[in-house]
PDB file of C-alpha atoms in Angstrom:
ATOM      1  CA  UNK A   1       7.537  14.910   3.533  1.00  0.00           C
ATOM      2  CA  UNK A   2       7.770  11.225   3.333  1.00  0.00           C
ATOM      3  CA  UNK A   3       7.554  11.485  -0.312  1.00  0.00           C
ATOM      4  CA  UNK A   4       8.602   8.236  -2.725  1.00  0.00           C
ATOM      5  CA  UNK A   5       9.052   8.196  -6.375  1.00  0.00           C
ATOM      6  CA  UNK A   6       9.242   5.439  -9.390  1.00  0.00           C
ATOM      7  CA  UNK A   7      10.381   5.410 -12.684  1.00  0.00           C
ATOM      8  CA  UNK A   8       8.877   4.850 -15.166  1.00  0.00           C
ATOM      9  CA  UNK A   9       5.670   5.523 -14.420  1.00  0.00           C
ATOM     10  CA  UNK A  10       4.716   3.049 -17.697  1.00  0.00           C
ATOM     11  CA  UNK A  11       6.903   0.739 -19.841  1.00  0.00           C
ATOM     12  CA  UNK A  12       6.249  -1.562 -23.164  1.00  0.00           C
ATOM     13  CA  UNK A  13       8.834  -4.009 -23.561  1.00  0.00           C
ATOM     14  CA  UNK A  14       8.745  -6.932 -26.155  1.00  0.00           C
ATOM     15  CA  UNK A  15       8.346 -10.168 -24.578  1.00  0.00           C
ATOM     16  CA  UNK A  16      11.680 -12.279 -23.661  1.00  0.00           C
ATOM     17  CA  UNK A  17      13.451  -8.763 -22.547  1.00  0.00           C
ATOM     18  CA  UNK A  18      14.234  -7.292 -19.213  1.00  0.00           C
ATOM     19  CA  UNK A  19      12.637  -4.325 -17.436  1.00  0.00           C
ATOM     20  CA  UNK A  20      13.989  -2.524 -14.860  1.00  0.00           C
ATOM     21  CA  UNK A  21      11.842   0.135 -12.201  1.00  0.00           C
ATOM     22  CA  UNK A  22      13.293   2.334  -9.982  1.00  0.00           C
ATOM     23  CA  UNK A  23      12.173   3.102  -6.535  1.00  0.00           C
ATOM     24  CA  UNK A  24      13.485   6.336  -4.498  1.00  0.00           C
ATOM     25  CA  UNK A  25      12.828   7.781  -0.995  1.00  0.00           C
ATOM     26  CA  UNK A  26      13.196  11.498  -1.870  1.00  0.00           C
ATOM     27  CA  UNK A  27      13.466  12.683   1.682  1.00  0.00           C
ATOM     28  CA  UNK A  28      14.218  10.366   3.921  1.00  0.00           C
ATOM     29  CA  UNK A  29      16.474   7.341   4.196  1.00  0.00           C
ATOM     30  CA  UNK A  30      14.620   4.171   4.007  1.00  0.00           C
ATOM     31  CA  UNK A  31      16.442   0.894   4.941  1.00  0.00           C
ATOM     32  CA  UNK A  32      13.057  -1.299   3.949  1.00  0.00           C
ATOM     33  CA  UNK A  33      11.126  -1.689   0.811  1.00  0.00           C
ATOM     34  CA  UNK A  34       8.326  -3.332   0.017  1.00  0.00           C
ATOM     35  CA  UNK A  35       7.124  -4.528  -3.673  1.00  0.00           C
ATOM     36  CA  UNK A  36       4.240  -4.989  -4.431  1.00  0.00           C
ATOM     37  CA  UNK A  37       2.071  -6.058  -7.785  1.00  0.00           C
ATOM     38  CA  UNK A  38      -1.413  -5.234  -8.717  1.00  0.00           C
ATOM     39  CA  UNK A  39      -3.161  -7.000 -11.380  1.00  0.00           C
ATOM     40  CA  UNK A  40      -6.963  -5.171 -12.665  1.00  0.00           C
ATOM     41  CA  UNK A  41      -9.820  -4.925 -10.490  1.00  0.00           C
ATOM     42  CA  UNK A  42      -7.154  -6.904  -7.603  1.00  0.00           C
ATOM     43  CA  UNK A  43      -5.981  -5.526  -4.381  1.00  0.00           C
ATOM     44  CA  UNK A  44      -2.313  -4.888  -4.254  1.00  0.00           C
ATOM     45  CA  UNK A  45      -0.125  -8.421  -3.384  1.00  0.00           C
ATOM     46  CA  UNK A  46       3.167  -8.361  -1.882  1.00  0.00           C
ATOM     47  CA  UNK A  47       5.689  -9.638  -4.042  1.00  0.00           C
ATOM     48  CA  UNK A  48       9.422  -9.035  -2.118  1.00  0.00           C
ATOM     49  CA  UNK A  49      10.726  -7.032   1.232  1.00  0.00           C
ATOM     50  CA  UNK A  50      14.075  -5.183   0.318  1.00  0.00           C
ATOM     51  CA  UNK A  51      16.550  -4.591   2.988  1.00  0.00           C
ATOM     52  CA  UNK A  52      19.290  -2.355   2.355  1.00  0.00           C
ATOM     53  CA  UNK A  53      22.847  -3.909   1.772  1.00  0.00           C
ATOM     54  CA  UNK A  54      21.107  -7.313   1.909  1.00  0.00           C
ATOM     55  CA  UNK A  55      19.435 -10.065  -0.102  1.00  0.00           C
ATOM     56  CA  UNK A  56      15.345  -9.472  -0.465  1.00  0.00           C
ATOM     57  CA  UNK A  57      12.883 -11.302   1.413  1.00  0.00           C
ATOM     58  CA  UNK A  58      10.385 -12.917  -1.173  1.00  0.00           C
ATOM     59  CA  UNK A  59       7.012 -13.968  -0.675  1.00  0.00           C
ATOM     60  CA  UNK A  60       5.552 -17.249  -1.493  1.00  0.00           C
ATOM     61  CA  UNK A  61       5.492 -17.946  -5.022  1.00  0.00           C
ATOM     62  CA  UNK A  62       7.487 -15.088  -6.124  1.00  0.00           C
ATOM     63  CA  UNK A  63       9.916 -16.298  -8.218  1.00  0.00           C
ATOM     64  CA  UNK A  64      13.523 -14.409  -7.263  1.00  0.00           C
ATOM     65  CA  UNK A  65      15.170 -15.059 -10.205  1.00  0.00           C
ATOM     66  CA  UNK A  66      12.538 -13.639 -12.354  1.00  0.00           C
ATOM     67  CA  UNK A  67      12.087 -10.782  -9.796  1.00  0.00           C
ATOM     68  CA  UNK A  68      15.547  -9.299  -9.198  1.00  0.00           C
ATOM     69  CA  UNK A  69      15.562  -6.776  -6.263  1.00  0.00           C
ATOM     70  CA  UNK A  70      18.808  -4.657  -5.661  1.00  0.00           C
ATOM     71  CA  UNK A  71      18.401  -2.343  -2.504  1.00  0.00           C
ATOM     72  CA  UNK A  72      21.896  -0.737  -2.909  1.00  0.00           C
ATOM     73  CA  UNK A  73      21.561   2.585  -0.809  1.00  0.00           C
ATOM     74  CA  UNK A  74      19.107   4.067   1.551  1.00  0.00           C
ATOM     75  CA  UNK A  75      16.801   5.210  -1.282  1.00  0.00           C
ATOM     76  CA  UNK A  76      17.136   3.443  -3.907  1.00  0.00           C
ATOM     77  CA  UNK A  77      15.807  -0.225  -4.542  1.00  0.00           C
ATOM     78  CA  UNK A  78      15.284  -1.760  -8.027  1.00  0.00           C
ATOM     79  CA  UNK A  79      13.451  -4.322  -9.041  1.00  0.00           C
ATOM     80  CA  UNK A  80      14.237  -5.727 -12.641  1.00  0.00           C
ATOM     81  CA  UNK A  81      11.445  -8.072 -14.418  1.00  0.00           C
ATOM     82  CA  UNK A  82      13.909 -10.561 -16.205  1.00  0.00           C
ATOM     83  CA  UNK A  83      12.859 -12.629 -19.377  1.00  0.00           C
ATOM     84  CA  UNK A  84       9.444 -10.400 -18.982  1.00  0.00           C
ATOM     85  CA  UNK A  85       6.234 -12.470 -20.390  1.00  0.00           C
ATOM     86  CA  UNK A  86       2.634 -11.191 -20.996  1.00  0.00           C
ATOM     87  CA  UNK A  87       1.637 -12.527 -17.822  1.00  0.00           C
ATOM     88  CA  UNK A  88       3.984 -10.461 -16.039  1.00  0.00           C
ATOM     89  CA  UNK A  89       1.672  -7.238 -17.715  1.00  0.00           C
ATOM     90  CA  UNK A  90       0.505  -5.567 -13.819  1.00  0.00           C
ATOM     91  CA  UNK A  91       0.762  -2.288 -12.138  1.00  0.00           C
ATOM     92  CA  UNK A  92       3.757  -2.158  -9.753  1.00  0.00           C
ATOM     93  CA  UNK A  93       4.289  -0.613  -6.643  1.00  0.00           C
ATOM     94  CA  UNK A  94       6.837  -0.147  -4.342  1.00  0.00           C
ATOM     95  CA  UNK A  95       6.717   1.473  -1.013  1.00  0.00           C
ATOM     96  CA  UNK A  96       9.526   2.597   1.705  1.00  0.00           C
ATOM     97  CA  UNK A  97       9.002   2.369   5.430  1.00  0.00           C
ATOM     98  CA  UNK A  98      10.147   5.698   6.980  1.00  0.00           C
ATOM     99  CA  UNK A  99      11.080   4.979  11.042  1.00  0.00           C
ATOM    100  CA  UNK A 100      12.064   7.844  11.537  1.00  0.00           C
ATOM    101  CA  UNK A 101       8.534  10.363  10.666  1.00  0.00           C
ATOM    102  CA  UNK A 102       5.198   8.261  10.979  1.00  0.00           C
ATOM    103  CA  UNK A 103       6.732   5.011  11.093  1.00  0.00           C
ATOM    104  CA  UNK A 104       4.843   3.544   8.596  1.00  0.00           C
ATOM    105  CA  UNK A 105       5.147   2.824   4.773  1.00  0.00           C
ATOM    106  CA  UNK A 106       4.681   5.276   1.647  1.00  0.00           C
ATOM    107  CA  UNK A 107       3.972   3.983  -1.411  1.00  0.00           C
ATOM    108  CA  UNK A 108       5.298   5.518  -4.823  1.00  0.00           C
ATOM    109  CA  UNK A 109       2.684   6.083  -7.885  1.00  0.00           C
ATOM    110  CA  UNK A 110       3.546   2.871  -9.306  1.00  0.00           C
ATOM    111  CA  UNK A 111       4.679   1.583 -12.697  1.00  0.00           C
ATOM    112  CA  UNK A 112       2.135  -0.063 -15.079  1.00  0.00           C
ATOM    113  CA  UNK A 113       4.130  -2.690 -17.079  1.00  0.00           C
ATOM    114  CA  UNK A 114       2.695  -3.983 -20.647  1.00  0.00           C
ATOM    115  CA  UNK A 115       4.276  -7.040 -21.733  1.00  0.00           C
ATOM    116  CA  UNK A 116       3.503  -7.773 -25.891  1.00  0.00           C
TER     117      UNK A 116
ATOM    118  CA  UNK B   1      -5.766 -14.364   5.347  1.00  0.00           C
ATOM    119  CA  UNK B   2      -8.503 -11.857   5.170  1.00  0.00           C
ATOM    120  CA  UNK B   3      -7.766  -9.968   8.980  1.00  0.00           C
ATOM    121  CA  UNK B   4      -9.967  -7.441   8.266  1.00  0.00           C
ATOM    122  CA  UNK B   5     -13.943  -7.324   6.910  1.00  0.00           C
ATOM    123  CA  UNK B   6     -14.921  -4.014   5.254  1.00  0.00           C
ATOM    124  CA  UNK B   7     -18.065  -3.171   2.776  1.00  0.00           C
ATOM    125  CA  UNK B   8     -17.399  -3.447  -0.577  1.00  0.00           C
ATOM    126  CA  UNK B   9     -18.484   0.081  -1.715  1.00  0.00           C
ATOM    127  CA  UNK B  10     -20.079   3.129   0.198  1.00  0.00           C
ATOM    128  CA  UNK B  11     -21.746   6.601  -1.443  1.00  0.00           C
ATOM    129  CA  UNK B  12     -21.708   9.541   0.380  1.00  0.00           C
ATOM    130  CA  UNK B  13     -22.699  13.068  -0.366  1.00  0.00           C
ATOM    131  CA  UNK B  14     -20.089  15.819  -1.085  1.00  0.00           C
ATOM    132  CA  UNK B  15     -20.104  17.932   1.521  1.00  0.00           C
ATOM    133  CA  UNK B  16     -20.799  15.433   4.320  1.00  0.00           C
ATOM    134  CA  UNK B  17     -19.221  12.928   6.004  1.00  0.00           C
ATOM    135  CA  UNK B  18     -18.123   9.801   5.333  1.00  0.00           C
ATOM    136  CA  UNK B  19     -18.078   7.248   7.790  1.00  0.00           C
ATOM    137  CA  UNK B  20     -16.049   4.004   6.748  1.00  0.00           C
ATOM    138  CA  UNK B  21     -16.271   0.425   9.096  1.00  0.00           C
ATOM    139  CA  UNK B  22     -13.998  -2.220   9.313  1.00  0.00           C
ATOM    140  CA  UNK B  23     -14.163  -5.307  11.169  1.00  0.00           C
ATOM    141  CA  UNK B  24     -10.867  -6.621  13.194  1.00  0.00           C
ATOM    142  CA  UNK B  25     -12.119  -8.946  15.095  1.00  0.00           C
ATOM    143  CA  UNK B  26      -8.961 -11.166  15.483  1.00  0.00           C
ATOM    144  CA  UNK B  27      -6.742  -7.875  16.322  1.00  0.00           C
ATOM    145  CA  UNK B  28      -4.022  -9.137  18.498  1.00  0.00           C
ATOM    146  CA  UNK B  29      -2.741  -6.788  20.782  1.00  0.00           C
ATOM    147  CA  UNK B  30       0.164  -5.874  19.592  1.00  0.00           C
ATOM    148  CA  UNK B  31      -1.537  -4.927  15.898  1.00  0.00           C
ATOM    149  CA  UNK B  32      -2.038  -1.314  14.907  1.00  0.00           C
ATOM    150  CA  UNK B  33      -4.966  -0.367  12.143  1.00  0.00           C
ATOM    151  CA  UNK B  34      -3.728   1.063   9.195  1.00  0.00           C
ATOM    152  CA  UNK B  35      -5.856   2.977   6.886  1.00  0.00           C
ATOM    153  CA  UNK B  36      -4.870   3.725   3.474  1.00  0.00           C
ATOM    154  CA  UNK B  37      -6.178   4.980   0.471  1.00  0.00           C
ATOM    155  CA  UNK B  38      -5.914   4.321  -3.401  1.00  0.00           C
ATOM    156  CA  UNK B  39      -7.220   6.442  -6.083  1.00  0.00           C
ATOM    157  CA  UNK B  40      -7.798   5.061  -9.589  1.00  0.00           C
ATOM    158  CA  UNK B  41      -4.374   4.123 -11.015  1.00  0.00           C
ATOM    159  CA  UNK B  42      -1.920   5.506  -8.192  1.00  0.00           C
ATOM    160  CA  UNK B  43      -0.480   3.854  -5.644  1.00  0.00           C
ATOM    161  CA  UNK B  44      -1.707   4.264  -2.303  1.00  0.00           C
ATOM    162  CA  UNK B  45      -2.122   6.814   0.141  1.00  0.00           C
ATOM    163  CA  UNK B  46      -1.217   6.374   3.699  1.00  0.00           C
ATOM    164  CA  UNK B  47      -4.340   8.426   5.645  1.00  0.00           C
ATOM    165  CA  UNK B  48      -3.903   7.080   9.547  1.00  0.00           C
ATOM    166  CA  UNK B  49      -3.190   4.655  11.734  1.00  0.00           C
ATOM    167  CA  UNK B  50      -3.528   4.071  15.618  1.00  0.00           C
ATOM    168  CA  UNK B  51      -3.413   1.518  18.554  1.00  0.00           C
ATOM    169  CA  UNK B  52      -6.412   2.025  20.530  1.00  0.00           C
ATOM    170  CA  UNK B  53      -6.672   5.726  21.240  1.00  0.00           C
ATOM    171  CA  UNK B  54      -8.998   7.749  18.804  1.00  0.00           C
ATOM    172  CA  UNK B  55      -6.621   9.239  16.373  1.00  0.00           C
ATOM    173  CA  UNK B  56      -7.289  12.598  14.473  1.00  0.00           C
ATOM    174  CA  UNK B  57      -5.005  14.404  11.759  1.00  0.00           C
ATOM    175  CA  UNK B  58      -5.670  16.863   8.661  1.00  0.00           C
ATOM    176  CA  UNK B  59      -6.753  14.029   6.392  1.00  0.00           C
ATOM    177  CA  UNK B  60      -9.608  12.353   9.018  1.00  0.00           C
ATOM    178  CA  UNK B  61     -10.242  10.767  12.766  1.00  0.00           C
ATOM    179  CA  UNK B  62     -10.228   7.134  13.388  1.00  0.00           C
ATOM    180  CA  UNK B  63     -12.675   5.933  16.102  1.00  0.00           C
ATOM    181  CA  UNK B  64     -11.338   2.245  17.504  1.00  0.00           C
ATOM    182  CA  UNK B  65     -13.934   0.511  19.649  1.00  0.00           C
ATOM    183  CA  UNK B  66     -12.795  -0.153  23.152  1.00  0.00           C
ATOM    184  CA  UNK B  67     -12.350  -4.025  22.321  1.00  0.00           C
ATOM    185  CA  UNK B  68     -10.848  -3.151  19.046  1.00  0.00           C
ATOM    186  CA  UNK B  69     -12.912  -5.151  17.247  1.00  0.00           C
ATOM    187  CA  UNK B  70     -13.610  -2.826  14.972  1.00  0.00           C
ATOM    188  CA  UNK B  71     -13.037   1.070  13.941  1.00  0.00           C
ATOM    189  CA  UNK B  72     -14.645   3.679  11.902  1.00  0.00           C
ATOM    190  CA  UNK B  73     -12.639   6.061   9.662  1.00  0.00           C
ATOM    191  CA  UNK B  74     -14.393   9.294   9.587  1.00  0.00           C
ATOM    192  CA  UNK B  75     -13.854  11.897   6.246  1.00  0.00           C
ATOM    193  CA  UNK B  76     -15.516  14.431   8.128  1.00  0.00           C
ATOM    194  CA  UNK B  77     -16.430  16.858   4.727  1.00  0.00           C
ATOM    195  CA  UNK B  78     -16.194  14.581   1.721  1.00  0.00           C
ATOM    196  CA  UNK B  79     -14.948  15.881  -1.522  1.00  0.00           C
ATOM    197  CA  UNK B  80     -15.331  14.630  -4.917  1.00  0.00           C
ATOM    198  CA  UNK B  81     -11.738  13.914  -4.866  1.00  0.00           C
ATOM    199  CA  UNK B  82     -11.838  11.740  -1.936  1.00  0.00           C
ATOM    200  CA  UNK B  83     -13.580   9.407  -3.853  1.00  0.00           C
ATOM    201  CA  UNK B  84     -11.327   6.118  -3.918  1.00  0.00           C
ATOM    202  CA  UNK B  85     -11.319   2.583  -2.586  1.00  0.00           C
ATOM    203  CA  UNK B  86     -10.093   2.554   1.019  1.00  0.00           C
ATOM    204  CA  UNK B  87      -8.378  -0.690   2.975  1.00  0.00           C
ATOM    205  CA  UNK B  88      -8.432  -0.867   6.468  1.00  0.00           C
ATOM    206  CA  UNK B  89      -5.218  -3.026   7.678  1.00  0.00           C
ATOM    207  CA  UNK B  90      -4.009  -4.900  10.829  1.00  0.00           C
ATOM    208  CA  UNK B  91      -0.646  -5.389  11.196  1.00  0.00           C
ATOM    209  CA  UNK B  92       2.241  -5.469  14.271  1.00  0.00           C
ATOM    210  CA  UNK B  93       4.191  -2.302  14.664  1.00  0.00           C
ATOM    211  CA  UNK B  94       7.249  -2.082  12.058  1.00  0.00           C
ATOM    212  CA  UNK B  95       6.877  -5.640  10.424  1.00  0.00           C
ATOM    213  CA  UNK B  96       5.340  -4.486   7.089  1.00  0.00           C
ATOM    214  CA  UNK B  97       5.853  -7.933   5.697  1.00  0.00           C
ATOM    215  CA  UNK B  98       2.372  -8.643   6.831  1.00  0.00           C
ATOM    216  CA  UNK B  99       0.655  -5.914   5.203  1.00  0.00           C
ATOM    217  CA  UNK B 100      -2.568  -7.381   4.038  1.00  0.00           C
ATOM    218  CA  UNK B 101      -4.311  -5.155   1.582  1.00  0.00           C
ATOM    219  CA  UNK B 102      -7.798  -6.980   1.399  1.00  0.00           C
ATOM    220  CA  UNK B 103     -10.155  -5.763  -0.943  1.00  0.00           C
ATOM    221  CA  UNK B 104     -11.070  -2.365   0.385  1.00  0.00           C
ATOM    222  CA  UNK B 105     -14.339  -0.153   0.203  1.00  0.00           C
ATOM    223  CA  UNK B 106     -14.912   1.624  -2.811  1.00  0.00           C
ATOM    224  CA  UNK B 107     -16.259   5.328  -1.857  1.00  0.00           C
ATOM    225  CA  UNK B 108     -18.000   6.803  -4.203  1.00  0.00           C
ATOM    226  CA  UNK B 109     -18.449  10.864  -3.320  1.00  0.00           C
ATOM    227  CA  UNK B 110     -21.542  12.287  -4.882  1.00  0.00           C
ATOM    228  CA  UNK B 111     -22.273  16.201  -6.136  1.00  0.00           C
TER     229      UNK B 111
END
């Protein structure tokens, strides 16, 4: 159980387009997500909390208009890398909080962007 | 904010166990540690958590000191493929938003 999923796992894009990962609670309903972004040899930094049905909570320094987060059902959230750069280039990770098993958060395998 | 202190790496025979520290010594007492996991290139693992009761499941125990100043995370028969950098987190009960990863100890599981 408790088991969350991303895709893709890995994207190239060109730089100046858009990139869009998927984040999905396979069983169980999860009305938070968390995004996170890992850059080499780093720990992981949250980016954005996504609420479902509501606008994200962003962290300090995360811009949200580069970093668009939809959270449009209970296991789903998206987050879409807009204009994407070379310094946007990072492993990302989402994770969903499950209340109702362990009560904490799972974490998908993350999605290693590559910006050229 | 660094909440939590924890050695940078570890080694440890296969076979044997692994006993991991981490420093809390600003817990409040409404935080819960959080121990995760994160093998190379994957996103992490969730392992345990607990208050201030010794916690035990199928993955490993976690020993919190009776201050909870600090805790130990025991691996009680290390595998090869335990080998991973582990984070020891603080954080209150259900808000995630302060989920401090830290910088983790990297445990290296010998043959």
């Amino acid at each position: 159980g408790a088991v969350v999923s991303q895709h893709p796992s890995w994207v190239i894009c060109k730089s100046g387009t858009s990139v869009k990962i998927e984040c999905r609670s396979l069983d169980f309903q999860a009305t938070t997500m968390f995004w996170y972004r890992q850059f080499p040899k780093q720990s992981l930094m949250l980016m954005a909390t996504s609420n479902e049905g509501s606008k994200a909570t962003y962290e300090q320094g995360v811009e949200k208009d580069k970093f668009l987060i939809n959270h449009a059902s209970l296991t789903l959230s998206t987050l879409t890398v807009t204009s994407a750069h070379p310094e946007d280039s990072s492993f990302y990770i989402c994770s969903a909080l499950n209340q109702g098993g362990q009560e904490t958060q799972y974490f998908g395998p993350g999605t290693r962007l590559l910006v050229l | 904010d660094a909440k939590t202190t924890q050695p940078p790496s570890m080694d440890c025979a296969e076979g044997r166990a692994a006993n991991l520290p981490c420093n809390h010594s600003t817990i409040s007492g409404n935080e819960y540690v959080y121990w995760y996991r994160q093998i190379h290139s994957q996103g992490p693992q969730y392992i345990i958590h607990g208050l201030k009761n010794n916690e035990t499941n199928e993955m490993a125990s976690l020993i919190i000191t009776e201050d909870r100043k600090s805790s130990t995370l025991i691996l009680p028969h290390a595998t090869l493929r335990d080998t991973a950098v582990y984070y020891c987190i603080v954080s209150p009960r259900y808000n995630f938003n302060k989920f401090y990863f830290g910088s983790g100890t990297k445990l290296n599981v010998k043959p």
